[in-house]
Short mmCIF file of C-alpha atoms in Angstrom, two decimals:
data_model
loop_
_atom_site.label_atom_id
_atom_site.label_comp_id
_atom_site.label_asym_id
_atom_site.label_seq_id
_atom_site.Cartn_x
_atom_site.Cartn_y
_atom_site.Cartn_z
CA UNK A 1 0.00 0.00 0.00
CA UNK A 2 1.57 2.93 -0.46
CA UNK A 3 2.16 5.81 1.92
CA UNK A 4 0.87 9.32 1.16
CA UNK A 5 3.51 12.09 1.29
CA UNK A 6 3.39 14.52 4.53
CA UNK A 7 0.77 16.79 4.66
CA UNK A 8 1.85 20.85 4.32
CA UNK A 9 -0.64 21.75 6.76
CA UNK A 10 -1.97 19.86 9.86
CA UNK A 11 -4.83 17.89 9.59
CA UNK A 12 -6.02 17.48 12.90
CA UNK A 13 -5.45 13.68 12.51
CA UNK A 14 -3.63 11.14 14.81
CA UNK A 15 -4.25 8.30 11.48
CA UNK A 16 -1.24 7.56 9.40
CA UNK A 17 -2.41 8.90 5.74
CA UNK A 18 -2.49 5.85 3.68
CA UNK A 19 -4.55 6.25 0.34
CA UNK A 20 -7.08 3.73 -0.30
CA UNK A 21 -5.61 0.28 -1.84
CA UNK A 22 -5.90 0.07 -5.45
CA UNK A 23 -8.71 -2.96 -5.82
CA UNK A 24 -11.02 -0.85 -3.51
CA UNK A 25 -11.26 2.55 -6.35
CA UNK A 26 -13.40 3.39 -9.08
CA UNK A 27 -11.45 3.05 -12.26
CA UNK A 28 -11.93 6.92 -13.93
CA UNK A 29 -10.90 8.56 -16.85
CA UNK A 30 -8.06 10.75 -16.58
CA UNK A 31 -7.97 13.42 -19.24
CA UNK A 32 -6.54 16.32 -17.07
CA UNK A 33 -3.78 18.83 -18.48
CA UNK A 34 -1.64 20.55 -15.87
CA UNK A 35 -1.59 23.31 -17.71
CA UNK A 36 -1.78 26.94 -15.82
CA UNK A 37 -3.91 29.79 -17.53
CA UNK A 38 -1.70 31.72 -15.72
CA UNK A 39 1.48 31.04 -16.78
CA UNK A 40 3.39 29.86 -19.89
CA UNK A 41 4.38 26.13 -19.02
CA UNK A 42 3.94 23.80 -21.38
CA UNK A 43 1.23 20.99 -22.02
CA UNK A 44 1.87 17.89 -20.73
CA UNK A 45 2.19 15.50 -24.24
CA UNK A 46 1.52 12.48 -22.25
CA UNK A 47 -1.98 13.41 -21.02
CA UNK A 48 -3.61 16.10 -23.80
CA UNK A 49 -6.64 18.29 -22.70
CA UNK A 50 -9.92 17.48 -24.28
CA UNK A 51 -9.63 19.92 -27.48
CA UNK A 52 -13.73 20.94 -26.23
CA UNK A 53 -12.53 21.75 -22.96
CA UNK A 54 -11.74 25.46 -22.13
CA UNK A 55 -10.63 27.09 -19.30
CA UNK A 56 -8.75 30.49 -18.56
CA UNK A 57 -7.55 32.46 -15.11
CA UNK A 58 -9.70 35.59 -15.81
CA UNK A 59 -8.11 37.39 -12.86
CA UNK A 60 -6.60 37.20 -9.31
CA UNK A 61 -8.01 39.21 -6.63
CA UNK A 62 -5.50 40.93 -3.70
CA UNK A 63 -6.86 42.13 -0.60
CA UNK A 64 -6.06 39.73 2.07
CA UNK A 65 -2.74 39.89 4.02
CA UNK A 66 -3.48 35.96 5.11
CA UNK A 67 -4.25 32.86 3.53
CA UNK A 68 -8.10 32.15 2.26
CA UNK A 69 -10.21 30.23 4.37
CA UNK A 70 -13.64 31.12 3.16
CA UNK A 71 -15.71 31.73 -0.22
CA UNK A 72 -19.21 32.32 -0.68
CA UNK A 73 -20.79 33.67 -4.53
CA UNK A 74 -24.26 35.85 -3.52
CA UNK A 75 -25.53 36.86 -6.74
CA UNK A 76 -23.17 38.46 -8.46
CA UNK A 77 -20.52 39.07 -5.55
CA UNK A 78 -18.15 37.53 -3.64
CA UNK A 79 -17.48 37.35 -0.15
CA UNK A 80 -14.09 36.56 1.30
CA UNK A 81 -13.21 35.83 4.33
CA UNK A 82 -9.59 35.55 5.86
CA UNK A 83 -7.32 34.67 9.13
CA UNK A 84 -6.70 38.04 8.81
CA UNK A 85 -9.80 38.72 10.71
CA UNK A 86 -11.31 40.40 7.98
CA UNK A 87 -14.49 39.98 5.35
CA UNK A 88 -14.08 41.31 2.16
CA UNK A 89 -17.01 41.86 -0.82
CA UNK A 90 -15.72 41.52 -4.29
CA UNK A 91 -18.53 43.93 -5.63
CA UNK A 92 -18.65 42.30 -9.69
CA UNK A 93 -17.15 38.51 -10.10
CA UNK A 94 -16.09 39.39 -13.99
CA UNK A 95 -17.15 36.40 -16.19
CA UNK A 96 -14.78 37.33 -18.91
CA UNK A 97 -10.99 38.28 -19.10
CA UNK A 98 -10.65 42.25 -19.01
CA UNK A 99 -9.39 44.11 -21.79
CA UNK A 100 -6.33 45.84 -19.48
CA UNK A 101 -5.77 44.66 -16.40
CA UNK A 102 -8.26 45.84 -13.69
CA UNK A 103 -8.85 44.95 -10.45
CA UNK A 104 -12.25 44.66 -9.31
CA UNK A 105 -13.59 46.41 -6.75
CA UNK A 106 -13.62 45.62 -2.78
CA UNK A 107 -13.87 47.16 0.58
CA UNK A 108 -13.44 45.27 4.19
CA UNK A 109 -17.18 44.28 5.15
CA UNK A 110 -16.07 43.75 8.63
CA UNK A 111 -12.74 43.57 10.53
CA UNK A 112 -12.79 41.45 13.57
CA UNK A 113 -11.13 39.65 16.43
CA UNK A 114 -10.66 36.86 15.08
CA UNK A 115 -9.46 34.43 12.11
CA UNK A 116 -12.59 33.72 9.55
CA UNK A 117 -13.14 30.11 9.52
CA UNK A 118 -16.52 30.00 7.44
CA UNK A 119 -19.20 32.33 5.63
CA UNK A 120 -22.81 31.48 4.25
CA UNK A 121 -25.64 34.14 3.52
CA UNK A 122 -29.53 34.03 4.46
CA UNK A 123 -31.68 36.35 3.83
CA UNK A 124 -29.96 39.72 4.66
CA UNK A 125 -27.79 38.14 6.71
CA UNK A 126 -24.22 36.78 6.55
CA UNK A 127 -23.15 34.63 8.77
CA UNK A 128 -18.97 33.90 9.95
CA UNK A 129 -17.77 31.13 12.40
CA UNK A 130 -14.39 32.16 13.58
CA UNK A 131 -11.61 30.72 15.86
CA UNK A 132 -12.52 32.12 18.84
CA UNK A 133 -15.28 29.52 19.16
CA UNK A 134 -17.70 32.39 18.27
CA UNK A 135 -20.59 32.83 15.31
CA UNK A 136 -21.02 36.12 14.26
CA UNK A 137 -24.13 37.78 11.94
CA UNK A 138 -24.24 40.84 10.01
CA UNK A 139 -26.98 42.84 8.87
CA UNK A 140 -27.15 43.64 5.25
CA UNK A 141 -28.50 47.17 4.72
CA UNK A 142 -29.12 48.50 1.21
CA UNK A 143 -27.88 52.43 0.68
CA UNK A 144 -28.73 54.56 -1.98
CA UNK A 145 -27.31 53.82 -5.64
CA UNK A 146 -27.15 50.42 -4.84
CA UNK A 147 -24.28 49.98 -1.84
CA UNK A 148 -24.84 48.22 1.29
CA UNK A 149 -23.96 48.62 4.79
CA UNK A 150 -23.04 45.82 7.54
CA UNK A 151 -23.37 46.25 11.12
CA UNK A 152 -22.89 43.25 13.58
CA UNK A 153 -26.49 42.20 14.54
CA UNK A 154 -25.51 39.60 16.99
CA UNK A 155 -22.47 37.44 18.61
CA UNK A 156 -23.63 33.55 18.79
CA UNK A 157 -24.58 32.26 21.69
CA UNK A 158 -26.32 35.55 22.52
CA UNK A 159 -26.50 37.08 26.10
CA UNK A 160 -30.13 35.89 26.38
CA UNK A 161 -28.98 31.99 25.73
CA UNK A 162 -26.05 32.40 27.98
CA UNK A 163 -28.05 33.66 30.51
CA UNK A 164 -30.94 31.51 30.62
CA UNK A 165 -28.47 28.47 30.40
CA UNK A 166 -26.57 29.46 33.69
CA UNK A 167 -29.50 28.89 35.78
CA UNK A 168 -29.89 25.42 35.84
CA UNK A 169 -27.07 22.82 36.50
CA UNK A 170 -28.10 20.34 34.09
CA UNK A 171 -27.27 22.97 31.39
CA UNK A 172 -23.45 22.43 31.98
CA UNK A 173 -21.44 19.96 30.14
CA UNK A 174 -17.91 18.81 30.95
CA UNK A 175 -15.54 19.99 28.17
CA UNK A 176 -12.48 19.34 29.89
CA UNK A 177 -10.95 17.42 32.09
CA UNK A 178 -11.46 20.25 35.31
CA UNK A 179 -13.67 22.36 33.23
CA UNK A 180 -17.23 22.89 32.60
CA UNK A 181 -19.08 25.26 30.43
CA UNK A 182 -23.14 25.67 29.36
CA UNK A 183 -23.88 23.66 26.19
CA UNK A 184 -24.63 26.46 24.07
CA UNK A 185 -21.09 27.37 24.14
CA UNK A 186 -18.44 25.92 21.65
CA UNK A 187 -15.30 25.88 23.00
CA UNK A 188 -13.25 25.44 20.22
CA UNK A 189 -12.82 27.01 16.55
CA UNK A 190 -15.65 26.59 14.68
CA UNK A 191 -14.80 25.08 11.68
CA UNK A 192 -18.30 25.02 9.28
CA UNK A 193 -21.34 26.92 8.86
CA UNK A 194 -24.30 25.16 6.67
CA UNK A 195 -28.00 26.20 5.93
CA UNK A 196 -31.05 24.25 6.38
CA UNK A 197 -32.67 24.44 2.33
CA UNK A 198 -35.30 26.67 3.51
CA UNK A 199 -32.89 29.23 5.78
CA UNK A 200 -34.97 28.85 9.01
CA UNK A 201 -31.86 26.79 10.46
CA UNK A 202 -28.52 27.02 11.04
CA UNK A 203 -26.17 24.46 11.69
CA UNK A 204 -22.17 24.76 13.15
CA UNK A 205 -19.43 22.24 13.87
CA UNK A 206 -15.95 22.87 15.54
CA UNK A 207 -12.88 21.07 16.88
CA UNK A 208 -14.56 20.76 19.72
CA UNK A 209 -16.06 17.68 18.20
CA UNK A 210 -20.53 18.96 18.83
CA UNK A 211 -22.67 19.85 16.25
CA UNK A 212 -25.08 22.70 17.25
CA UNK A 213 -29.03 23.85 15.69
CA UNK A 214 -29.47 27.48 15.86
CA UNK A 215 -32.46 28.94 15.15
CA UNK A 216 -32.17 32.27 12.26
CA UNK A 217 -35.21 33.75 13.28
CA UNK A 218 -33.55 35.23 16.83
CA UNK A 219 -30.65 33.25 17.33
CA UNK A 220 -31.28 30.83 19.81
CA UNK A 221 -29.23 27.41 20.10
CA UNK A 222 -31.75 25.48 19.86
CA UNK A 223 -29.96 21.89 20.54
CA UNK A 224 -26.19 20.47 20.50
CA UNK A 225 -25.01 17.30 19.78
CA UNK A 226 -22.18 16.48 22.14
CA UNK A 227 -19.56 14.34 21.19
CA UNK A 228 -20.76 13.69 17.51
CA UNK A 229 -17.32 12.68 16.62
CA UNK A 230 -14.58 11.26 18.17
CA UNK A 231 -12.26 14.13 17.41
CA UNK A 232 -12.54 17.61 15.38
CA UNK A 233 -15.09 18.35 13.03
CA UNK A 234 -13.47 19.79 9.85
CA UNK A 235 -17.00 20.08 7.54
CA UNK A 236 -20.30 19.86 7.35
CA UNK A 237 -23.44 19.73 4.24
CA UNK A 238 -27.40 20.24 4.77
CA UNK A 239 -29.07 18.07 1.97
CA UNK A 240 -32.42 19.75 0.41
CA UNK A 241 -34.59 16.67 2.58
CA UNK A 242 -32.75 17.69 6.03
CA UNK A 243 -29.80 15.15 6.37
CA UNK A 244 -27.07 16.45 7.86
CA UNK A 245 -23.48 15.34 7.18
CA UNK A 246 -20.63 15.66 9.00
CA UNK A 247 -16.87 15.37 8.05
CA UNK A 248 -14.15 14.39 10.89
CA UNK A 249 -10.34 13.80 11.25
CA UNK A 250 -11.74 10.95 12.82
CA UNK A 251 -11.74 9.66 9.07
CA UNK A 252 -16.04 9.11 9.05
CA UNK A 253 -18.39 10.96 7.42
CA UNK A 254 -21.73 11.36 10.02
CA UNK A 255 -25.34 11.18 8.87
CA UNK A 256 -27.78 13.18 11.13
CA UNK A 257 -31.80 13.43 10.88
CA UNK A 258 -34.37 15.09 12.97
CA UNK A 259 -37.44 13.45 12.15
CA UNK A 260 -41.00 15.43 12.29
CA UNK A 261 -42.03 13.29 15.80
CA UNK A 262 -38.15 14.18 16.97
CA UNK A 263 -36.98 17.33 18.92
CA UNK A 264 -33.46 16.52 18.23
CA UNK A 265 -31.03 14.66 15.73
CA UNK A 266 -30.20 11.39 15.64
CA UNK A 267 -27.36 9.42 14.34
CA UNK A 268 -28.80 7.84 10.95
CA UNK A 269 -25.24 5.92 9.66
CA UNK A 270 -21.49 6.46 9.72
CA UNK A 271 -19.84 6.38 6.40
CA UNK A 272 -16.58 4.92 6.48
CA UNK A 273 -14.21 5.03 3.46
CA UNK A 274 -11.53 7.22 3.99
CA UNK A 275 -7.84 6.22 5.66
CA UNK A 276 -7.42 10.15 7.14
CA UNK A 277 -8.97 12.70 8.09
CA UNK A 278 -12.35 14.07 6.38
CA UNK A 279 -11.10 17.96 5.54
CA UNK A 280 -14.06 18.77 3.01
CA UNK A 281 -17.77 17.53 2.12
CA UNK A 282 -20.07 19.31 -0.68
CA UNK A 283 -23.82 17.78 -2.21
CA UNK A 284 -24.88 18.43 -5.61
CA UNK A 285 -28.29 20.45 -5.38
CA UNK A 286 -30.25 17.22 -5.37
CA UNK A 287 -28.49 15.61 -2.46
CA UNK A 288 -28.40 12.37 -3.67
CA UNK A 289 -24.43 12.81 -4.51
CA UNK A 290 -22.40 13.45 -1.47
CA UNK A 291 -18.43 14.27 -2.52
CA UNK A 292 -15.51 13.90 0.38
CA UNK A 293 -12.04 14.71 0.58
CA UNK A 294 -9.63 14.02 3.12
CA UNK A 295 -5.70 13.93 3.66
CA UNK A 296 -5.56 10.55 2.46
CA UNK A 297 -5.24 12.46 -1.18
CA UNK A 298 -8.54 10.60 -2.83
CA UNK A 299 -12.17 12.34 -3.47
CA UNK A 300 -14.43 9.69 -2.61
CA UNK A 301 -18.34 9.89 -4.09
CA UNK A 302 -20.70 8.72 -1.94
CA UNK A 303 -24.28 8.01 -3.81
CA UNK A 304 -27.95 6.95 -3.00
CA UNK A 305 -28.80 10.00 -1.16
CA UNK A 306 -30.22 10.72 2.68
CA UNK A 307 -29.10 7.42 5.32
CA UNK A 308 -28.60 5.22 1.84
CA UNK A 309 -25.34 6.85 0.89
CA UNK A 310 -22.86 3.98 -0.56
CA UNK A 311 -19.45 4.68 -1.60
CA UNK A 312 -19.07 4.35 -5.66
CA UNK A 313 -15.51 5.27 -6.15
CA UNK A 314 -12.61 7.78 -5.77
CA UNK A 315 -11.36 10.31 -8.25
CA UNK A 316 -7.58 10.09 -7.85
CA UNK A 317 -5.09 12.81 -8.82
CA UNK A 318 -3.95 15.05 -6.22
CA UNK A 319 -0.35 13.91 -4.82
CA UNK A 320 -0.87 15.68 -1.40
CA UNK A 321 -4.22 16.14 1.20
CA UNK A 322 -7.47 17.68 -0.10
CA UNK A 323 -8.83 20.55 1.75
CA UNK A 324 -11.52 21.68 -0.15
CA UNK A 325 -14.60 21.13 -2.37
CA UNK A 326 -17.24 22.25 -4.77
CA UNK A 327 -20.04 20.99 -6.70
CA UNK A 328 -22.31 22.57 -8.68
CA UNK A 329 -24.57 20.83 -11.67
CA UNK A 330 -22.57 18.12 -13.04
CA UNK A 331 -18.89 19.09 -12.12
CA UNK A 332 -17.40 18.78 -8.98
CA UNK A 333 -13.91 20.73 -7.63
CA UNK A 334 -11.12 19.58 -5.22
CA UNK A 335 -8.86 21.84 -4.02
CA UNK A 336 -5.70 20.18 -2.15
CA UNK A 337 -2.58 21.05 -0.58
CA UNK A 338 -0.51 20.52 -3.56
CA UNK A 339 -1.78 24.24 -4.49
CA UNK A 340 -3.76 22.76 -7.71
CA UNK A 341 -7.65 22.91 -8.26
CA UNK A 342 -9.04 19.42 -10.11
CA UNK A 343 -12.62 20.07 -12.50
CA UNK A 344 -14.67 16.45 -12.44
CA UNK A 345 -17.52 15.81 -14.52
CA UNK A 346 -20.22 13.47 -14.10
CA UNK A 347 -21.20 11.39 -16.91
CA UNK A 348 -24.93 10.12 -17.91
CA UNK A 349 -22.87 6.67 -17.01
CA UNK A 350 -21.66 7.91 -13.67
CA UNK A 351 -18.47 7.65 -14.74
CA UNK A 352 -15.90 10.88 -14.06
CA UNK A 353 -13.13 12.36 -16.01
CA UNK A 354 -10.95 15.35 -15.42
CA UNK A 355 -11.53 17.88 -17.37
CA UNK A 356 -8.31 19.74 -16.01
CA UNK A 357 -6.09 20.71 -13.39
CA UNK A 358 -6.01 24.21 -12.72
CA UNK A 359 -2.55 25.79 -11.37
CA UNK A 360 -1.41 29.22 -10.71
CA UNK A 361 -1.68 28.99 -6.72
CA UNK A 362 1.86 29.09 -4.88
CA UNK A 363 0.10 27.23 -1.74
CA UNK A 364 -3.17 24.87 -0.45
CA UNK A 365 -6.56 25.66 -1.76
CA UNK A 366 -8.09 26.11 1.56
CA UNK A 367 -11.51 27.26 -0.38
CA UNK A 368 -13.44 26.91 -3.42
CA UNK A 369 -17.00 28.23 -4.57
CA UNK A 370 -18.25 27.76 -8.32
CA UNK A 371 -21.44 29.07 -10.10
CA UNK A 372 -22.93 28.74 -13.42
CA UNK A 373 -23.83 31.22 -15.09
CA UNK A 374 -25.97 29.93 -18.34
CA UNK A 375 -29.64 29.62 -17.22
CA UNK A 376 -29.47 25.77 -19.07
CA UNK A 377 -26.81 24.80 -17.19
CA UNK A 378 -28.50 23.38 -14.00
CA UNK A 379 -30.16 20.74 -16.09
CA UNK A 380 -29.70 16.86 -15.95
CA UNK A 381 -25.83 15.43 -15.82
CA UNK A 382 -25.53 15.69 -19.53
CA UNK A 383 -25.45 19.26 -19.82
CA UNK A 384 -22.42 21.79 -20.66
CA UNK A 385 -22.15 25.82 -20.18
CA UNK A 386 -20.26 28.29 -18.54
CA UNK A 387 -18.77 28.01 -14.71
CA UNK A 388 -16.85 30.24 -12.36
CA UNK A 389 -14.72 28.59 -10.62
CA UNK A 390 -13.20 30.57 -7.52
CA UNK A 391 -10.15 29.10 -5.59
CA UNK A 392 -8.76 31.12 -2.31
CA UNK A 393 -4.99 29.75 -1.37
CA UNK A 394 -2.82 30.02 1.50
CA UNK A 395 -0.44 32.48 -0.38
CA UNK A 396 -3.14 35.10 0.04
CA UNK A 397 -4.52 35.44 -3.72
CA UNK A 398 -8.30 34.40 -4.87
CA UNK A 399 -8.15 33.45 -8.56
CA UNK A 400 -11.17 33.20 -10.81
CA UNK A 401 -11.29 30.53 -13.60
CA UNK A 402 -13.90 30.71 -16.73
CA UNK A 403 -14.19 26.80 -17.53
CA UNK A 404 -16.51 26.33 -20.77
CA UNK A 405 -17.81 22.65 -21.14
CA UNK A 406 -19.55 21.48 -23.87
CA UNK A 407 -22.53 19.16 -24.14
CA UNK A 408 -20.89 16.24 -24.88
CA UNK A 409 -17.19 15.35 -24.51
CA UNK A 410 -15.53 12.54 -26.57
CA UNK A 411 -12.36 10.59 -24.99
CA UNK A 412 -10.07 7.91 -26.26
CA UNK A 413 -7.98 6.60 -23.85
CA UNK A 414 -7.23 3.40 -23.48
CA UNK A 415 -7.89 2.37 -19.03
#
C-alpha cells in the first residue's frame, strides 16, 4: 500500500495517511492537463486536454494579508473571508478576461477579532464562524445607488442563551478534564457553517467535536449534539430533505436526521471510506451525490442520497491532502494542498473524467465556490455551459477561472 507524502498543513489527525488500496477505487478517466492559464508552461504531451474543454484564469483578486479560508458567490458578488480577521465583498465577479488589467472592486465588510473560519448568507444576513469559538451575523442594509452597509447584529450564543443556560445545573457539560461550560457554548474554533434548504436553520461544527441547531429567526441554540465525533469536526453539508453530514479527522463521514415526531437529531449511519482525516464535504443540489475529501489524497463519491449513501468510487489525482470542495450541476472541484484545483464531470454513465487541473496557486486551496452562469446549465448530468470557478490559497490570492464545457465530450484513452 503505499504511503501518502506529509501533509503541508496539519490535519487534525492522529491516522497515518495511507490512500485507499488500489482494488477498492473506481477506475476513472483521466484526461486532465496541468496546464496553468496563468502562466506559460507547457502541455503535458503524455496526457492532452480534451480539445472541447476550455478554461482560462480571468483574474486574481488581492486584498487579504493571510491565507483564504472562506468563499461564498451571492448573486453576483463575492465574499471573502480571511485569518486576517477580515471579510471582504468583491462587488462584480467578472465572467470574462478584461481588456487591461483591472482589479475589481472591494472594501473590508467587517474587521474582527478573530481568524474567519466559514461564511454562508440568508436572507440579509451573513453569517462567519471564527476561531474564537464564536458565530457572528451581520446585517445587510441597502444604501442609496445600490451599496450596502453591515453592522454586527448579533455574537452567537447571545446574552439571552447564555443567561438563561446558567441557571440550571443540568445545562453544563464537561468539556475538559477540570472544566465545565453551558452547552450552548463551543469551546473550540468553529470550523463550518451550513443552511437548512429553507434558511430557518442554522447548523455549526468545531474542533470541539458537537454539532449545534441554531435557530435564524432570533438566534437561539436550539440543541447540540455532544460528542458527535470522536475528534474535530473539519466540515459539514445540509441536503435539500434535512440530512445532515458531518466530516471528521476521525476519518467518518456522520449522517444526522431530525425526524418530524423528533426534537433533536439522531445518528442515521457512519460512512466509512476514507484512511485520514475528512477535511471537506459538498452535495450536488439534489443531495443524492455526497463528494468527500480528506488527507488521504482521494475524493471519494458517496451516492444513493439521505441514510442510503454507498461509496461508488474515488477520483484520484492530487499527490498531497485535499482541503476543499465544490459541486455545482454536473462538475465537482477539489482543491488540495498541492496548491492545484481538479474540474470532475459526471457522466450520464456515472463515470468521471478530469476535465483539467487548474494551477497558478503558490500554496493549499483552503476554499473553493463555483457558479454557473448559463440559465441551461443546472439541467440533468448531460449538460455543458459556462462556470466560475473561484479558488482562495494560502499564499493570500483568490483566482477566478472561466471553464466552458460542452454538451458532450468525446475521450479515447485506453484504461
Amino acid at each position: 500500500m503505499d504511503m501518502t507524502p506529509p501533509c503541508s498543513i496539519a490535519c487534525n489527525a492522529n491516522k497515518n495517511n495511507e490512500s485507499p488500496s488500489q482494488h477498492q477505487m473506481t477506475q476513472y478517466h483521466d484526461s486532465s492537463q496541468l496546464v496553468s492559464s496563468c502562466t506559460s508552461s507547457p502541455p503535458n504531451q503524455a496526457n492532452q486536454l480534451p480539445p472541447h474543454s476550455l478554461h482560462q484564469c480571468i483574474t486574481t483578486l488581492n486584498g487579504h494579508s493571510s491565507y483564504i479560508s472562506a468563499l461564498t458567490i451571492h448573486k453576483n458578488s463575492l465574499y471573502s473571508g480571511s485569518s486576517d480577521q477580515n471579510i471582504r465583498l468583491w462587488t462584480s465577479i467578472p465572467s470574462d478576461p478584461p481588456s487591461h488589467q483591472i482589479t475589481p472592486s472591494s472594501f473590508i465588510v467587517a474587521t474582527t477579532t478573530s481568524p474567519v473560519k466559514s461564511l454562508v448568507i440568508s436572507g440579509g444576513n451573513l453569517f462567519s464562524s471564527h476561531q474564537d469559538h464564536k458565530i457572528r451575523v451581520w446585517q445587510i442594509n441597502r444604501k442609496e445607488n445600490h451599496q450596502y452597509r453591515y453592522k454586527l447584529r448579533a455574537v452567537l450564543p447571545t446574552p439571552k442563551d447564555r443567561f438563561l443556560s446558567l441557571l440550571l445545573p443540568e445545562n453544563y457539560v464537561q468539556v475538559r478534564r477540570h472544566k465545565r461550560c453551558t452547552w450552548v457554548h463551543h469551546v473550540d474554533a468553529i470550523s463550518g457553517l451550513a443552511l437548512s434548504h429553507d434558511g430557518s436553520l442554522l447548523y455549526s461544527v468545531s474542533w470541539d467535536r458537537t454539532l449545534k441547531v441554531w435557530r435564524t429567526s432570533d438566534f437561539r441554540c436550539m440543541e447540540s449534539v455532544a460528542g458527535a465525533h470522536h475528534d474535530a469536526i473539519n466540515a459539514i453539508a445540509v441536503s435539500p430533505d434535512g440530512y445532515v453530514y458531518t466530516g471528521s479527522a476521525d476519518t467518518t463521514i456522520k449522517v444526522w436526521q431530525r425526524r418530524p415526531e423528533d426534537r433533536k437529531h439522531s445518528l442515521v449511519t457512519a460512512l466509512k471510506r476514507h484512511q485520514s482525516a475528512v477535511n471537506a464535504l459538498a452535495l450536488t443540489a439534489d443531495g443524492s451525490v455526497l463528494y468527500s475529501g480528506a488527507c488521504d489524497r482521494s475524493v471519494v463519491v458517496w451516492e444513493g442520497g439521505g441514510g442510503l449513501m454507498a461509496a461508488t468510487g474515488a477520483l484520484g489525482g492530487h499527490t498531497k491532502a485535499i482541503l476543499s470542495l465544490a459541486a455545482t450541476a454536473d462538475l465537482v472541484c477539489s482543491g488540495s494542498a498541492d496548491g492545484t484545483v481538479r474540474v470532475w464531470r459526471r457522466g450520464g454513465d456515472k463515470r468521471y473524467s478530469c476535465l483539467v487541473a487548474l494551477e497558478g496557486h503558490g500554496g493549499p486551496i483552503k476554499s473553493l465556490a463555483m457558479v454557473g452562469f448559463d440559465s441551461h446549465i443546472e439541467g440533468c448530468c448531460g449538460s455543458g455551459g459556462s462556470y466560475l470557478v473561484v479558488s482562495g490559497g494560502m499564499d493570500c490570492d483568490i483566482k477566478v477561472w472561466k471553464l466552458l464545457v460542452p454538451n458532450k465530450l468525446v475521450f479515447n484513452f485506453e484504461l
